[in-house]
PDB file of C-alpha atoms in Angstrom:
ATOM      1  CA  UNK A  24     104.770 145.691  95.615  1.00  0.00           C
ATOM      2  CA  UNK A  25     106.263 146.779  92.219  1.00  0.00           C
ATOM      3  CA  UNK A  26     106.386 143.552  89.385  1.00  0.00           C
ATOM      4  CA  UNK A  27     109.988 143.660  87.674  1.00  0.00           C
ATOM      5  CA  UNK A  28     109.769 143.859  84.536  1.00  0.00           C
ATOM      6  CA  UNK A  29     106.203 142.135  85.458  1.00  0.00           C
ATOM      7  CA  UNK A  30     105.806 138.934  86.921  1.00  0.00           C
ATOM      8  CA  UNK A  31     109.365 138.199  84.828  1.00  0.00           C
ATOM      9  CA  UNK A  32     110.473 134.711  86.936  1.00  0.00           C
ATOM     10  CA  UNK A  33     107.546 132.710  85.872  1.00  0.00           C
ATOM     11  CA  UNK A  34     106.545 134.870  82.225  1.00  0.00           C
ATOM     12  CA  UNK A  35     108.644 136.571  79.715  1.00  0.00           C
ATOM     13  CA  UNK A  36     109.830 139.445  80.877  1.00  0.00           C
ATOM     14  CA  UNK A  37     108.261 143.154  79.391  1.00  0.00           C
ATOM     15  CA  UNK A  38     105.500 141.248  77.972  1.00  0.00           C
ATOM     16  CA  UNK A  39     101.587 141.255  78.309  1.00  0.00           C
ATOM     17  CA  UNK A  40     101.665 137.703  79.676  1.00  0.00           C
ATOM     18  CA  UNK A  41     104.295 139.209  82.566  1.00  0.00           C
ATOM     19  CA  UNK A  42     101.811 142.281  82.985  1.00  0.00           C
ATOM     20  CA  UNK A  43      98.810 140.246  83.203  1.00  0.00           C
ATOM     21  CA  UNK A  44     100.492 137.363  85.936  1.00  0.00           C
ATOM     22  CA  UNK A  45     101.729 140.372  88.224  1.00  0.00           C
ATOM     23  CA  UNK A  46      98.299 142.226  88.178  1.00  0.00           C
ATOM     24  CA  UNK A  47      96.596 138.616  89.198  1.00  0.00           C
ATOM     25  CA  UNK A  48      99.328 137.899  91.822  1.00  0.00           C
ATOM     26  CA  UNK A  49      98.506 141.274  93.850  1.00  0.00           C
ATOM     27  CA  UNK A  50     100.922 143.619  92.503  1.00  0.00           C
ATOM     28  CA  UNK A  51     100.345 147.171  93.163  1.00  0.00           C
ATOM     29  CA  UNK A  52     102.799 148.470  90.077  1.00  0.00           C
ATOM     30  CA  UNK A  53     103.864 147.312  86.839  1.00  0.00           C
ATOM     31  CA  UNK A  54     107.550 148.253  86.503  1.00  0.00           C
ATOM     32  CA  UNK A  55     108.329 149.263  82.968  1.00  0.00           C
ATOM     33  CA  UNK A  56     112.174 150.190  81.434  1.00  0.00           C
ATOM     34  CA  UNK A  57     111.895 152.689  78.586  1.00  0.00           C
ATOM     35  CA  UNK A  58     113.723 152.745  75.502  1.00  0.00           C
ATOM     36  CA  UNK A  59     113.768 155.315  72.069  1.00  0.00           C
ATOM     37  CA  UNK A  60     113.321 154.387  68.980  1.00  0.00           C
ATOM     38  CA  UNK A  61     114.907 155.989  65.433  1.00  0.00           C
ATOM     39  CA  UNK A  62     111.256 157.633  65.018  1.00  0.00           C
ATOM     40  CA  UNK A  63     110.637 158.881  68.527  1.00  0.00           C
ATOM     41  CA  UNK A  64     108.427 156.337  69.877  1.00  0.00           C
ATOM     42  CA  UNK A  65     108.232 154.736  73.651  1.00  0.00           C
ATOM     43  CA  UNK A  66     108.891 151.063  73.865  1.00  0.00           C
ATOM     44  CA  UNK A  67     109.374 148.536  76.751  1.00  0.00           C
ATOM     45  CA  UNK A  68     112.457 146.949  76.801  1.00  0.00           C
ATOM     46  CA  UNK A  69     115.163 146.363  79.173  1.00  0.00           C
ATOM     47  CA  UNK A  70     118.329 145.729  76.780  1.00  0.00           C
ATOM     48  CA  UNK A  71     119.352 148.780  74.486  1.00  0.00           C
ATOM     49  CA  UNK A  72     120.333 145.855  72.469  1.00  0.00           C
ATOM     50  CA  UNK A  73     118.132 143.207  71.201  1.00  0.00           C
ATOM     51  CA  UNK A  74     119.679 140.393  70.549  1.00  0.00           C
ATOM     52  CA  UNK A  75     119.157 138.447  74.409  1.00  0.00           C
ATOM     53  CA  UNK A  76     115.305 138.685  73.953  1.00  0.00           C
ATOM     54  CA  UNK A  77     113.963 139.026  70.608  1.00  0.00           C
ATOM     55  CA  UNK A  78     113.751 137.010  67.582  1.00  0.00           C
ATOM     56  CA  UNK A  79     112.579 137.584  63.760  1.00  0.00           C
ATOM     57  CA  UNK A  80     114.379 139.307  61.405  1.00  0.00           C
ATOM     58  CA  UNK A  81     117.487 140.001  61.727  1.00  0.00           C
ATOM     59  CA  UNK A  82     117.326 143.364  60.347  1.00  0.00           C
ATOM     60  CA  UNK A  83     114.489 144.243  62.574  1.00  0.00           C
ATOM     61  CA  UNK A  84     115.614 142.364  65.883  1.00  0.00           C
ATOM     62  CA  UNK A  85     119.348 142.640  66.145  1.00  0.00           C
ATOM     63  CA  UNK A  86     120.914 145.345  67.087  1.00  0.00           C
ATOM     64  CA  UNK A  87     120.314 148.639  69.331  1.00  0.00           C
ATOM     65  CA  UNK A  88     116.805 149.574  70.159  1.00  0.00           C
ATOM     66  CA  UNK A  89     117.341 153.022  69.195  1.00  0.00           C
ATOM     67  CA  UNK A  90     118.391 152.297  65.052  1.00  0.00           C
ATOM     68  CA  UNK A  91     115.133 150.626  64.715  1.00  0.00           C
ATOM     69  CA  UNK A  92     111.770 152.122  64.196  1.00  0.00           C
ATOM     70  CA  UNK A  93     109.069 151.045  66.246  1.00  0.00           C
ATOM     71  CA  UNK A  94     107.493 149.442  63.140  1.00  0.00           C
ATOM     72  CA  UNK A  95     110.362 147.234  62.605  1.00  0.00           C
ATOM     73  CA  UNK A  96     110.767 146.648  66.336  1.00  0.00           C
ATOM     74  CA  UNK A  97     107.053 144.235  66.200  1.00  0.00           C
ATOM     75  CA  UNK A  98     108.719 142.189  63.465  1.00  0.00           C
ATOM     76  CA  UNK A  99     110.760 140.423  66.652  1.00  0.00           C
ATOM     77  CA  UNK A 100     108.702 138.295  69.020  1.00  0.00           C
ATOM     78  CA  UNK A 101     109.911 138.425  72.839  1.00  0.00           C
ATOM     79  CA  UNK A 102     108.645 135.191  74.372  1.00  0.00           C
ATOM     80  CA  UNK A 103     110.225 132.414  72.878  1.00  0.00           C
ATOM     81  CA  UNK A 104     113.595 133.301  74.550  1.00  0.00           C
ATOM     82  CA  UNK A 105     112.067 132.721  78.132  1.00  0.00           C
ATOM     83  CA  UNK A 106     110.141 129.155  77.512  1.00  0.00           C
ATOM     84  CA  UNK A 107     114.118 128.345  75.490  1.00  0.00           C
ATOM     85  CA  UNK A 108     115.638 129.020  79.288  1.00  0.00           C
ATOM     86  CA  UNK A 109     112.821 127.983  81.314  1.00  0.00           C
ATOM     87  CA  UNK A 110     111.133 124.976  79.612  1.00  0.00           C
ATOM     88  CA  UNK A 111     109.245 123.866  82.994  1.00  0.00           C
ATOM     89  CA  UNK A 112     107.030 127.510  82.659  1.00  0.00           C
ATOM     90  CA  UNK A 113     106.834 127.235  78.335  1.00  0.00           C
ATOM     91  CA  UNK A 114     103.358 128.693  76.993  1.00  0.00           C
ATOM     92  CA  UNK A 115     102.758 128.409  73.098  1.00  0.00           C
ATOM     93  CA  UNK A 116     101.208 132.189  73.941  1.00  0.00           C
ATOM     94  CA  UNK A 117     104.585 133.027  74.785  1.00  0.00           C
ATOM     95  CA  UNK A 118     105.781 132.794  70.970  1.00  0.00           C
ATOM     96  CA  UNK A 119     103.250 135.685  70.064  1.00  0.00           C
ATOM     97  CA  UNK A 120     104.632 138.501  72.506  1.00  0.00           C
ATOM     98  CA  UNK A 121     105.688 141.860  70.937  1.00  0.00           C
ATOM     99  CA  UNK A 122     107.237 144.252  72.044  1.00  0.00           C
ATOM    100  CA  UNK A 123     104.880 146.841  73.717  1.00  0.00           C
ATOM    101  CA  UNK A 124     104.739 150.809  73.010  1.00  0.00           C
ATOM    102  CA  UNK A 125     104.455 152.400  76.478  1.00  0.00           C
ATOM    103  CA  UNK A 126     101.044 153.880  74.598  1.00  0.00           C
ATOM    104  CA  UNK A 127      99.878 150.326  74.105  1.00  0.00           C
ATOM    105  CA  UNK A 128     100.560 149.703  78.116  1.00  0.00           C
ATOM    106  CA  UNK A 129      98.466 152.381  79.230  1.00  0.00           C
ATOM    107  CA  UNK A 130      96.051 151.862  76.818  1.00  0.00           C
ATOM    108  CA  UNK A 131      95.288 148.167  77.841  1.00  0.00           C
ATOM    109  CA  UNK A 132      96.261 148.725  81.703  1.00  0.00           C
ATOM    110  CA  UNK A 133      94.069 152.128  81.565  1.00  0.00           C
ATOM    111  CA  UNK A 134      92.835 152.219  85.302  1.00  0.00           C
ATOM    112  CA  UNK A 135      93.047 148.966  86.454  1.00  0.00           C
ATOM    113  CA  UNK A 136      96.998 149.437  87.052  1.00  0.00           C
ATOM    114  CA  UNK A 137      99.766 151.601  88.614  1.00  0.00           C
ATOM    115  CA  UNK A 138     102.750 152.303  86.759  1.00  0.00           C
ATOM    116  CA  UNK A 139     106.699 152.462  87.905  1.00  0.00           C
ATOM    117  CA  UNK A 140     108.669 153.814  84.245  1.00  0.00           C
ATOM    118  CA  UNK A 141     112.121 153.959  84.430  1.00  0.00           C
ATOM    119  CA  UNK A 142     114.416 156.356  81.702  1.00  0.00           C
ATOM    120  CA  UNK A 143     116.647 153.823  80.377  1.00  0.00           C
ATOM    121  CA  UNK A 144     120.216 155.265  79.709  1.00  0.00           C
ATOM    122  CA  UNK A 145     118.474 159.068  79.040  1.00  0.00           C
ATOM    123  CA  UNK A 146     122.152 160.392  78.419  1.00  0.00           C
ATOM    124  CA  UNK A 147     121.965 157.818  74.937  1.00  0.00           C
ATOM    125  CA  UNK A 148     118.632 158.939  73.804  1.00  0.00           C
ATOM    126  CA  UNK A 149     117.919 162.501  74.269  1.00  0.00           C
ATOM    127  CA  UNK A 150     114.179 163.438  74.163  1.00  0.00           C
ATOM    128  CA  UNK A 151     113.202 160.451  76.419  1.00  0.00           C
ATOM    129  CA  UNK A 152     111.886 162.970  79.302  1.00  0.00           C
ATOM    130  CA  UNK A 153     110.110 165.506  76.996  1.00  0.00           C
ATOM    131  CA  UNK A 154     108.445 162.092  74.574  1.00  0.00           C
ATOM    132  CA  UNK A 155     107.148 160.438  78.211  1.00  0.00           C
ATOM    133  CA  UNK A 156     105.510 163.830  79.857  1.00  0.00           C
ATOM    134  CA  UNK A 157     104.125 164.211  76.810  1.00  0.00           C
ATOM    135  CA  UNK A 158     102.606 161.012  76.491  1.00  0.00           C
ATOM    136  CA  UNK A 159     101.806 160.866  80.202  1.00  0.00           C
ATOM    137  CA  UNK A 160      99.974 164.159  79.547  1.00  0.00           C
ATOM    138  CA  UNK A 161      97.518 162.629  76.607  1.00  0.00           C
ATOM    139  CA  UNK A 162      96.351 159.985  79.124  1.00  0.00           C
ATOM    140  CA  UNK A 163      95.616 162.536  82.255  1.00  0.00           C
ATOM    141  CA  UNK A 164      98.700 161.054  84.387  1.00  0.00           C
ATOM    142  CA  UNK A 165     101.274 163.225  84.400  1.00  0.00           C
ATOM    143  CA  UNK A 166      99.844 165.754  87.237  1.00  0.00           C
ATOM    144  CA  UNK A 167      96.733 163.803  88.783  1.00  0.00           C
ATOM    145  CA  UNK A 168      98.462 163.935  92.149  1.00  0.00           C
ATOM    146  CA  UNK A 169      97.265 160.169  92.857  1.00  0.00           C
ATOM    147  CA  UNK A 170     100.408 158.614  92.390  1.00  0.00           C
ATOM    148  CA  UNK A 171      99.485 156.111  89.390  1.00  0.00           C
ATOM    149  CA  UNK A 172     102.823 156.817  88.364  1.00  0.00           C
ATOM    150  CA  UNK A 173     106.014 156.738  89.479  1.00  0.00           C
ATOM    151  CA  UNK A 174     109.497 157.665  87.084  1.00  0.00           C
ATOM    152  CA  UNK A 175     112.329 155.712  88.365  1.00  0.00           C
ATOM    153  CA  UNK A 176     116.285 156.481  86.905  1.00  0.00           C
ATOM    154  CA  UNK A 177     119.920 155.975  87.597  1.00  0.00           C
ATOM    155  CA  UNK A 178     120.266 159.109  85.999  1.00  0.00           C
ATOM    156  CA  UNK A 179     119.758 162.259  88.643  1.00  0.00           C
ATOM    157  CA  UNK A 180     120.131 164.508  85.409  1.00  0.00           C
ATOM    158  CA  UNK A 181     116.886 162.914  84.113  1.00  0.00           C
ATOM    159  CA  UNK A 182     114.977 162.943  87.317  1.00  0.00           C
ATOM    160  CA  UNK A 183     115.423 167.058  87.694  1.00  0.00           C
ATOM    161  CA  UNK A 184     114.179 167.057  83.313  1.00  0.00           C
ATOM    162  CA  UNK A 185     110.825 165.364  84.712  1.00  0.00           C
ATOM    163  CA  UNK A 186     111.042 167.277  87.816  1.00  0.00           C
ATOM    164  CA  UNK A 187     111.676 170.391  85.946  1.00  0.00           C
ATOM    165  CA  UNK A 188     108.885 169.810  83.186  1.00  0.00           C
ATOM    166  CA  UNK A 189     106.011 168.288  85.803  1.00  0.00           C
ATOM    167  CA  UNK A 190     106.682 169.289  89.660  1.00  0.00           C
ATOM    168  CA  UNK A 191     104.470 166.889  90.948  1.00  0.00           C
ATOM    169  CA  UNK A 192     105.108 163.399  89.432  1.00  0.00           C
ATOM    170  CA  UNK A 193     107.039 161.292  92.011  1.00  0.00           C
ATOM    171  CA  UNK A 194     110.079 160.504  91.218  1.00  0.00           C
ATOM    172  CA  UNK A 195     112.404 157.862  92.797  1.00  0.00           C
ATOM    173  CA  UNK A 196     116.265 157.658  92.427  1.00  0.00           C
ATOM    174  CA  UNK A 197     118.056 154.263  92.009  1.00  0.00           C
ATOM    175  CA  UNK A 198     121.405 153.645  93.886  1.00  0.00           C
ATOM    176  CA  UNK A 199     123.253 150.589  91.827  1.00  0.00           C
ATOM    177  CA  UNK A 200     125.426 148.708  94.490  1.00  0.00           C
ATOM    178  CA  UNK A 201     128.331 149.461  92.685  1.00  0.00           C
ATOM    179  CA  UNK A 202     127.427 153.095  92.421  1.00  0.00           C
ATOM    180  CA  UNK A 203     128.154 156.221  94.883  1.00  0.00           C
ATOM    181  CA  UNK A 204     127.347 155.402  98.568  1.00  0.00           C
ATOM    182  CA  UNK A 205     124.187 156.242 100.423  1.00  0.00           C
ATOM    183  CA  UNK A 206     125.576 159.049 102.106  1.00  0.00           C
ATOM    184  CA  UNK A 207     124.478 162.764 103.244  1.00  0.00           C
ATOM    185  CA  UNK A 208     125.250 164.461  99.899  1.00  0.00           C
ATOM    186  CA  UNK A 209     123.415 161.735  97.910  1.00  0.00           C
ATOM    187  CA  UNK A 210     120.558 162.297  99.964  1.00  0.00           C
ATOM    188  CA  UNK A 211     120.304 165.736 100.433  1.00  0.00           C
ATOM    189  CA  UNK A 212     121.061 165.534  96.892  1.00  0.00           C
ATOM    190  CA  UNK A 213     118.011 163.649  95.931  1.00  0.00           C
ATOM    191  CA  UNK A 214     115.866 165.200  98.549  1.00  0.00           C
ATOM    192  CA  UNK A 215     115.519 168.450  95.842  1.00  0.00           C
ATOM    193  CA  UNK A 216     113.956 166.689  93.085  1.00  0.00           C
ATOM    194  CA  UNK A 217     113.019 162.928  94.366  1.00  0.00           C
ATOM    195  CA  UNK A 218     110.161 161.547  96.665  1.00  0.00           C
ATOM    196  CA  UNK A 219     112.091 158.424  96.766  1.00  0.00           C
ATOM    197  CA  UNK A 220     115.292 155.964  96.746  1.00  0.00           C
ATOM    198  CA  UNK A 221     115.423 152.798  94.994  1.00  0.00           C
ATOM    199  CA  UNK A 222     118.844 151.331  96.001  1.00  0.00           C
ATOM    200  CA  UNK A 223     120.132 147.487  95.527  1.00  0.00           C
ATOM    201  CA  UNK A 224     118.798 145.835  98.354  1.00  0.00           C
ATOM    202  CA  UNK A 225     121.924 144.832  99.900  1.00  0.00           C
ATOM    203  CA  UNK A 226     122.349 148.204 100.685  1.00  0.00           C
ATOM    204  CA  UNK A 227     119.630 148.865 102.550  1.00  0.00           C
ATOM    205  CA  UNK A 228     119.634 148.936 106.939  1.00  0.00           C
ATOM    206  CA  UNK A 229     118.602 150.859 109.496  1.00  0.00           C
ATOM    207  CA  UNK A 230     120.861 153.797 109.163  1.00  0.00           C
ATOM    208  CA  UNK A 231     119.549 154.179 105.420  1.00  0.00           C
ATOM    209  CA  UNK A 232     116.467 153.704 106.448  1.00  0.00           C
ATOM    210  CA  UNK A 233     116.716 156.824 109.358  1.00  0.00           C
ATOM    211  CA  UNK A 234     118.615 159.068 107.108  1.00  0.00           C
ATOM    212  CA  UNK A 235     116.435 158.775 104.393  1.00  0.00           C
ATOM    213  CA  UNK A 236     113.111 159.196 106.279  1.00  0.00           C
ATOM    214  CA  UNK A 237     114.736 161.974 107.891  1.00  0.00           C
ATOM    215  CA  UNK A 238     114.740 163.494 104.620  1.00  0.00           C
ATOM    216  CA  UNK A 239     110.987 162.715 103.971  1.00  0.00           C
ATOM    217  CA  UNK A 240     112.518 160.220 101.297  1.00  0.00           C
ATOM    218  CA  UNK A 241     110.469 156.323 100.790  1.00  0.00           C
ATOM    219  CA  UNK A 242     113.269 153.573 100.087  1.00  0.00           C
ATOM    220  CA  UNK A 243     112.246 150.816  97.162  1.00  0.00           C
ATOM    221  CA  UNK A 244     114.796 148.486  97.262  1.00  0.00           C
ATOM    222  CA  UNK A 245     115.067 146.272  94.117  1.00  0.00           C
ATOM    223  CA  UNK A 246     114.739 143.233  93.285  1.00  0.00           C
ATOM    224  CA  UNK A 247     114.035 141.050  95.863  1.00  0.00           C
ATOM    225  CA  UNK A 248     112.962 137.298  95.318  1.00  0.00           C
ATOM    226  CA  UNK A 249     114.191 135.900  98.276  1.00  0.00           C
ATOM    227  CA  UNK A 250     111.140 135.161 101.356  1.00  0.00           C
ATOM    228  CA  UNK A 251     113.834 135.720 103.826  1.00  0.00           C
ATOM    229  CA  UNK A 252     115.201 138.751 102.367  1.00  0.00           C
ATOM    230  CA  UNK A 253     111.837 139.980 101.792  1.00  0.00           C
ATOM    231  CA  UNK A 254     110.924 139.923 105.457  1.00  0.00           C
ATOM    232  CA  UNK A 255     114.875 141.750 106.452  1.00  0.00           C
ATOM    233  CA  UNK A 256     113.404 144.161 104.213  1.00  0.00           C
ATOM    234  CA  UNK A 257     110.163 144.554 105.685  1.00  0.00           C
ATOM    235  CA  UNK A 258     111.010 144.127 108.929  1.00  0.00           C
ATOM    236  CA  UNK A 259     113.690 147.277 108.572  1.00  0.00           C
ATOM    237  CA  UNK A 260     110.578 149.572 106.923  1.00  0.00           C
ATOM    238  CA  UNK A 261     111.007 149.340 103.617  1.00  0.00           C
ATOM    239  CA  UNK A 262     108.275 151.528 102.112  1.00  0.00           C
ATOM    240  CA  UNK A 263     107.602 149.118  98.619  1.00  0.00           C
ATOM    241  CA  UNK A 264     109.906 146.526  96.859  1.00  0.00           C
ATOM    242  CA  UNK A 265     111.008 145.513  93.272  1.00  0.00           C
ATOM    243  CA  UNK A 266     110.524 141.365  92.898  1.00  0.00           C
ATOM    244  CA  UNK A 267     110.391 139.019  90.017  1.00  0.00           C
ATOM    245  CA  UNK A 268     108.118 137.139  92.104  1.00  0.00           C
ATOM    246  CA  UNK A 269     104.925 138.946  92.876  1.00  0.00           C
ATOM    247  CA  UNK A 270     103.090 135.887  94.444  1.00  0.00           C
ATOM    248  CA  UNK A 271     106.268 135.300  96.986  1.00  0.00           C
ATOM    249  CA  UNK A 272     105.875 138.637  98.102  1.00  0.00           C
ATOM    250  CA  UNK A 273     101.627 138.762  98.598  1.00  0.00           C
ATOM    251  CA  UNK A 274     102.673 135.955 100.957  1.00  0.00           C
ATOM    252  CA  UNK A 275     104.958 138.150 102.769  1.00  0.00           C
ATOM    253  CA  UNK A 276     103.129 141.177 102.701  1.00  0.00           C
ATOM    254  CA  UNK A 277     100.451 139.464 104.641  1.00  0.00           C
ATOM    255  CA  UNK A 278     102.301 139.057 107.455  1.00  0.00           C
ATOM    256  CA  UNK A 279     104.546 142.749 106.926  1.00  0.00           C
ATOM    257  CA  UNK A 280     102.707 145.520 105.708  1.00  0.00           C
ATOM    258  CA  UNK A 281     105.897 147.443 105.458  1.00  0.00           C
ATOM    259  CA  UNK A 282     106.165 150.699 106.715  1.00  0.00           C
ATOM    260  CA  UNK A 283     104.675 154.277 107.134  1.00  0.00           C
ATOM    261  CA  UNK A 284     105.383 156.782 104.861  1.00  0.00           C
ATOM    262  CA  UNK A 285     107.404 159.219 106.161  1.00  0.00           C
ATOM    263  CA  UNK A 286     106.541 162.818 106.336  1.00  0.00           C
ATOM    264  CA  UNK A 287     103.074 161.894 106.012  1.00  0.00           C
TER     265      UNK A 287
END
């Protein structure tokens, strides 16, 4: 079970709050979307632009990720946004979310959590692969072999950087369902650097499901909030699945334990 963006239907999303619900719902990884800022650093952060989430100073919280520093960047608090849209799950903690550093997630999940990064538009911020095997390197994760962390990216280019810099960190390759089809040269395609698909889940049946196993490849479909479509899903094989929802899906996966990992 991988949290979106953390436990992001009933907290705000990319926050501590989020991170915290998903790990006491059952989730096995905290999914985390990368972004660059003007002085190098990793933050988590799903818009390039900030304007939809946070709120402070304008000169600090408007704008594109990547023109701010990440000392500007916790001027804006995230939270507020969330209990604006959703004033049935409103926390007064809410108003004092930051935006995190990707150091300041590992450093407060340490052990206790797994950890599914995705490379945010790498084409727009070059440096993102070198800055996050770097960083993965200072906390022992880049080549532990256990699988605490998976890189996730629309981008095949950045998937064969990582694969290029650290052979062994698993890497997963999403398929948007507007995007190229699931076909044999996407797959073979992905079979050189990837140890996984993550396609829209409306994609995703039995054929996929054969051709990509028959590749040694696991399928992660995203994001999935639905019960019904969570048990499709499960049902088919599905080897893990992006939700918003991380309690909806403990409830499923007690009755689906999804299935084997192929290759094994």
């Amino acid at each position: 079970m991988i949290a979106h963006r953390g436990a992001s239907a009933e907290a705000p999303e990319h926050t501590f709050a989020a991170y915290d619900l998903a790990m006491a719902q059952g989730a096995d990884y905290l999914e985390h979307d990368l972004q660059l800022t003007a002085d190098g650093q990793l933050v988590v952060l799903h818009d390039d632009v900030l304007d939809r989430t946070a709120r402070g100073p304008a000169a600090s919280c408007t704008g594109t990720v990547r023109t701010k520093t990440a000392a500007q960047l916790q001027d804006c608090e995230v939270g507020s946004w969330f209990d604006e849209a959703h004033p049935e799950l409103a926390d007064p903690s809410h108003a004092d979310q930051r935006i995190p550093t990707m150091r300041q997630v590992l450093e407060r999940y340490g052990e206790d959590a797994r950890f599914y990064i995705e490379t945010k538009a790498p084409e727009a911020q070059p440096g993102m692969e070198e800055a996050l095997v770097a960083l993965l390197d200072e906390f022992g994760l880049a080549d532990d072999g256990t699988g605490r962390v998976v890189i996730q990216s629309f981008s095949p280019d950045s998937l064969r950087a990582i694969h290029a810099l650290r052979p062994n960190l698993p890497l997963v390759l999403l398929v948007s369902a507007t995007g190229p089809p699931i076909d044999d040269a996407l797959l073979d395609d992905a079979s050189t650097f990837a140890t996984g698909i993550g396609p829209a889940a409306t994609l995703v049946n039995g054929a996929v499901l054969t051709e990509a196993s028959e590749r040694c490849l696991l399928v992660h479909p995203y994001t999935v909030d639905d019960p019904l479509e969570m048990q499709r899903l499960l049902d088919l094989g599905v080897h893990g699945l992006f939700t918003n929802r991380p309690a909806t899906m403990a409830d499923q996966l007690d009755a689906h334990p999804g299935g084997d990992r192929p290759c094994a």
